[in-house]
């Protein structure tokens, strides 16, 4: 990735595709699991500049190197661009592959980042959340995660 973008486009849109890397633990678990997936972010630069998108193909990585696909995607709700940076973005869970079928309760969420390179061809940032979902046995499970995204046009 290049240096933080100094001159952000003043019109148009950009689509960024990349990777999600993080760590997560649920209440009652004794160890942290890896979290990986794909991210797609879309930015608009005219009028009120904003960026938002979705984390998909999310997988938990077990201690034995196996991967468990998650049944949810994470929507990164649009947040304003302030120069080349963005902060205070909220997230919510949807069924994997759905347009907007919400599941679970995002108790706390936040994402932030910046555009990088001349003209902003790259973006990277961090996220954190606490989510409550159905455990499949009539109860709920709370899961905390932290991580980062890196994507380019």
mmCIF file of C-alpha atoms in Angstrom:
data_model
loop_
_atom_site.group_PDB
_atom_site.id
_atom_site.type_symbol
_atom_site.label_atom_id
_atom_site.label_comp_id
_atom_site.label_asym_id
_atom_site.label_seq_id
_atom_site.Cartn_x
_atom_site.Cartn_y
_atom_site.Cartn_z
ATOM 1 C CA UNK A 1 0.000 0.000 0.000
ATOM 2 C CA UNK A 2 1.087 3.539 -0.699
ATOM 3 C CA UNK A 3 1.151 6.532 1.607
ATOM 4 C CA UNK A 4 -2.109 7.959 2.894
ATOM 5 C CA UNK A 5 -3.946 9.719 0.065
ATOM 6 C CA UNK A 6 -3.388 13.489 0.062
ATOM 7 C CA UNK A 7 -5.652 14.363 -2.879
ATOM 8 C CA UNK A 8 -8.997 12.556 -2.749
ATOM 9 C CA UNK A 9 -11.152 12.506 -5.904
ATOM 10 C CA UNK A 10 -13.932 15.132 -5.867
ATOM 11 C CA UNK A 11 -16.373 13.200 -8.089
ATOM 12 C CA UNK A 12 -17.156 9.660 -9.153
ATOM 13 C CA UNK A 13 -17.116 6.314 -7.397
ATOM 14 C CA UNK A 14 -14.632 3.557 -6.611
ATOM 15 C CA UNK A 15 -14.989 -0.136 -5.735
ATOM 16 C CA UNK A 16 -12.377 -1.837 -3.562
ATOM 17 C CA UNK A 17 -11.978 -5.624 -3.209
ATOM 18 C CA UNK A 18 -9.738 -7.330 -0.692
ATOM 19 C CA UNK A 19 -9.324 -9.443 2.408
ATOM 20 C CA UNK A 20 -10.522 -9.568 6.019
ATOM 21 C CA UNK A 21 -8.194 -10.759 8.792
ATOM 22 C CA UNK A 22 -9.091 -10.843 12.455
ATOM 23 C CA UNK A 23 -9.465 -12.699 15.706
ATOM 24 C CA UNK A 24 -12.621 -13.649 17.579
ATOM 25 C CA UNK A 25 -13.752 -15.339 20.765
ATOM 26 C CA UNK A 26 -17.229 -16.285 21.994
ATOM 27 C CA UNK A 27 -18.427 -16.403 25.575
ATOM 28 C CA UNK A 28 -17.502 -19.774 27.060
ATOM 29 C CA UNK A 29 -14.671 -20.459 24.598
ATOM 30 C CA UNK A 30 -11.176 -21.008 25.966
ATOM 31 C CA UNK A 31 -9.171 -19.883 22.951
ATOM 32 C CA UNK A 32 -9.180 -17.245 20.257
ATOM 33 C CA UNK A 33 -10.020 -18.231 16.671
ATOM 34 C CA UNK A 34 -8.762 -16.643 13.487
ATOM 35 C CA UNK A 35 -11.304 -14.902 11.255
ATOM 36 C CA UNK A 36 -10.801 -14.446 7.493
ATOM 37 C CA UNK A 37 -12.932 -13.532 4.525
ATOM 38 C CA UNK A 38 -13.438 -11.134 1.641
ATOM 39 C CA UNK A 39 -14.373 -7.461 1.722
ATOM 40 C CA UNK A 40 -15.951 -5.214 -0.896
ATOM 41 C CA UNK A 41 -16.121 -1.484 -0.187
ATOM 42 C CA UNK A 42 -17.741 1.158 -2.385
ATOM 43 C CA UNK A 43 -16.885 4.844 -2.132
ATOM 44 C CA UNK A 44 -18.677 7.855 -3.606
ATOM 45 C CA UNK A 45 -16.736 11.095 -3.874
ATOM 46 C CA UNK A 46 -19.273 13.679 -5.115
ATOM 47 C CA UNK A 47 -21.689 15.602 -2.870
ATOM 48 C CA UNK A 48 -21.293 13.977 0.542
ATOM 49 C CA UNK A 49 -18.328 11.566 0.201
ATOM 50 C CA UNK A 50 -18.932 8.185 1.881
ATOM 51 C CA UNK A 51 -17.711 4.596 1.971
ATOM 52 C CA UNK A 52 -19.410 1.334 2.984
ATOM 53 C CA UNK A 53 -19.601 -2.295 1.956
ATOM 54 C CA UNK A 54 -19.744 -5.895 3.053
ATOM 55 C CA UNK A 55 -17.555 -8.644 4.515
ATOM 56 C CA UNK A 56 -18.398 -12.029 2.937
ATOM 57 C CA UNK A 57 -17.109 -15.616 2.780
ATOM 58 C CA UNK A 58 -16.257 -15.364 6.472
ATOM 59 C CA UNK A 59 -14.519 -18.351 8.055
ATOM 60 C CA UNK A 60 -13.390 -19.214 11.578
ATOM 61 C CA UNK A 61 -10.011 -20.926 11.828
ATOM 62 C CA UNK A 62 -9.773 -23.665 14.444
ATOM 63 C CA UNK A 63 -6.648 -24.652 16.398
ATOM 64 C CA UNK A 64 -6.385 -27.835 14.268
ATOM 65 C CA UNK A 65 -6.165 -25.669 11.080
ATOM 66 C CA UNK A 66 -9.711 -26.551 9.969
ATOM 67 C CA UNK A 67 -11.991 -23.764 8.744
ATOM 68 C CA UNK A 68 -15.652 -23.289 9.665
ATOM 69 C CA UNK A 69 -17.728 -21.155 7.248
ATOM 70 C CA UNK A 70 -20.002 -18.643 8.975
ATOM 71 C CA UNK A 71 -23.674 -18.356 8.047
ATOM 72 C CA UNK A 72 -23.527 -14.556 8.213
ATOM 73 C CA UNK A 73 -22.086 -11.659 6.227
ATOM 74 C CA UNK A 74 -21.256 -8.325 7.863
ATOM 75 C CA UNK A 75 -22.634 -5.128 6.320
ATOM 76 C CA UNK A 76 -20.419 -2.099 6.839
ATOM 77 C CA UNK A 77 -22.961 0.724 6.818
ATOM 78 C CA UNK A 78 -21.949 3.848 4.844
ATOM 79 C CA UNK A 79 -19.863 6.357 6.780
ATOM 80 C CA UNK A 80 -18.639 9.782 5.682
ATOM 81 C CA UNK A 81 -15.186 10.358 4.281
ATOM 82 C CA UNK A 82 -13.303 13.133 6.055
ATOM 83 C CA UNK A 83 -10.454 13.919 3.678
ATOM 84 C CA UNK A 84 -8.953 10.505 3.004
ATOM 85 C CA UNK A 85 -10.102 8.997 6.317
ATOM 86 C CA UNK A 86 -13.269 7.485 7.673
ATOM 87 C CA UNK A 87 -14.286 6.628 11.247
ATOM 88 C CA UNK A 88 -17.316 5.722 13.316
ATOM 89 C CA UNK A 89 -18.770 3.229 10.821
ATOM 90 C CA UNK A 90 -21.431 0.884 12.181
ATOM 91 C CA UNK A 91 -22.044 -2.716 11.113
ATOM 92 C CA UNK A 92 -24.847 -5.281 11.166
ATOM 93 C CA UNK A 93 -25.183 -9.004 10.399
ATOM 94 C CA UNK A 94 -27.184 -10.482 7.538
ATOM 95 C CA UNK A 95 -27.699 -14.049 6.355
ATOM 96 C CA UNK A 96 -24.777 -15.045 4.162
ATOM 97 C CA UNK A 97 -25.588 -14.333 0.524
ATOM 98 C CA UNK A 98 -28.739 -12.326 1.268
ATOM 99 C CA UNK A 99 -29.334 -8.721 0.289
ATOM 100 C CA UNK A 100 -30.413 -7.520 3.727
ATOM 101 C CA UNK A 101 -31.957 -10.310 5.834
ATOM 102 C CA UNK A 102 -30.764 -9.227 9.275
ATOM 103 C CA UNK A 103 -29.797 -11.824 11.862
ATOM 104 C CA UNK A 104 -28.399 -11.494 15.353
ATOM 105 C CA UNK A 105 -27.919 -8.283 17.272
ATOM 106 C CA UNK A 106 -24.823 -6.150 16.827
ATOM 107 C CA UNK A 107 -24.445 -4.869 20.394
ATOM 108 C CA UNK A 108 -21.394 -2.706 19.673
ATOM 109 C CA UNK A 109 -19.641 -2.143 16.351
ATOM 110 C CA UNK A 110 -17.182 0.245 14.798
ATOM 111 C CA UNK A 111 -14.931 0.449 11.751
ATOM 112 C CA UNK A 112 -12.461 3.065 10.581
ATOM 113 C CA UNK A 113 -9.785 3.430 7.928
ATOM 114 C CA UNK A 114 -8.271 5.544 5.184
ATOM 115 C CA UNK A 115 -7.541 5.690 1.475
ATOM 116 C CA UNK A 116 -3.966 5.119 0.347
ATOM 117 C CA UNK A 117 -1.900 5.838 -2.753
ATOM 118 C CA UNK A 118 -2.095 8.694 -5.268
ATOM 119 C CA UNK A 119 -5.790 9.330 -5.941
ATOM 120 C CA UNK A 120 -6.953 6.703 -3.402
ATOM 121 C CA UNK A 121 -6.668 3.343 -5.231
ATOM 122 C CA UNK A 122 -6.340 1.418 -1.944
ATOM 123 C CA UNK A 123 -8.074 1.361 1.412
ATOM 124 C CA UNK A 124 -7.259 -0.276 4.721
ATOM 125 C CA UNK A 125 -8.759 -0.097 8.166
ATOM 126 C CA UNK A 126 -9.725 -1.822 11.376
ATOM 127 C CA UNK A 127 -12.969 -3.074 12.893
ATOM 128 C CA UNK A 128 -14.298 -4.329 16.202
ATOM 129 C CA UNK A 129 -17.647 -5.679 17.283
ATOM 130 C CA UNK A 130 -19.662 -7.558 19.882
ATOM 131 C CA UNK A 131 -22.543 -9.535 18.386
ATOM 132 C CA UNK A 132 -25.249 -11.780 19.865
ATOM 133 C CA UNK A 133 -26.498 -14.640 17.665
ATOM 134 C CA UNK A 134 -28.613 -17.781 17.968
ATOM 135 C CA UNK A 135 -26.523 -20.735 19.148
ATOM 136 C CA UNK A 136 -28.682 -23.285 17.300
ATOM 137 C CA UNK A 137 -29.815 -24.892 20.570
ATOM 138 C CA UNK A 138 -32.434 -22.367 21.684
ATOM 139 C CA UNK A 139 -29.971 -19.994 23.350
ATOM 140 C CA UNK A 140 -27.651 -17.225 22.309
ATOM 141 C CA UNK A 141 -23.916 -16.730 22.041
ATOM 142 C CA UNK A 142 -21.992 -13.458 22.299
ATOM 143 C CA UNK A 143 -18.932 -13.124 20.044
ATOM 144 C CA UNK A 144 -16.279 -10.392 20.173
ATOM 145 C CA UNK A 145 -14.015 -9.723 17.187
ATOM 146 C CA UNK A 146 -11.242 -7.350 16.175
ATOM 147 C CA UNK A 147 -9.476 -7.201 12.860
ATOM 148 C CA UNK A 148 -8.540 -5.349 9.745
ATOM 149 C CA UNK A 149 -9.377 -5.056 6.060
ATOM 150 C CA UNK A 150 -7.125 -4.279 3.124
ATOM 151 C CA UNK A 151 -8.517 -3.726 -0.389
ATOM 152 C CA UNK A 152 -7.640 -2.163 -3.717
ATOM 153 C CA UNK A 153 -9.449 -1.106 -6.888
#
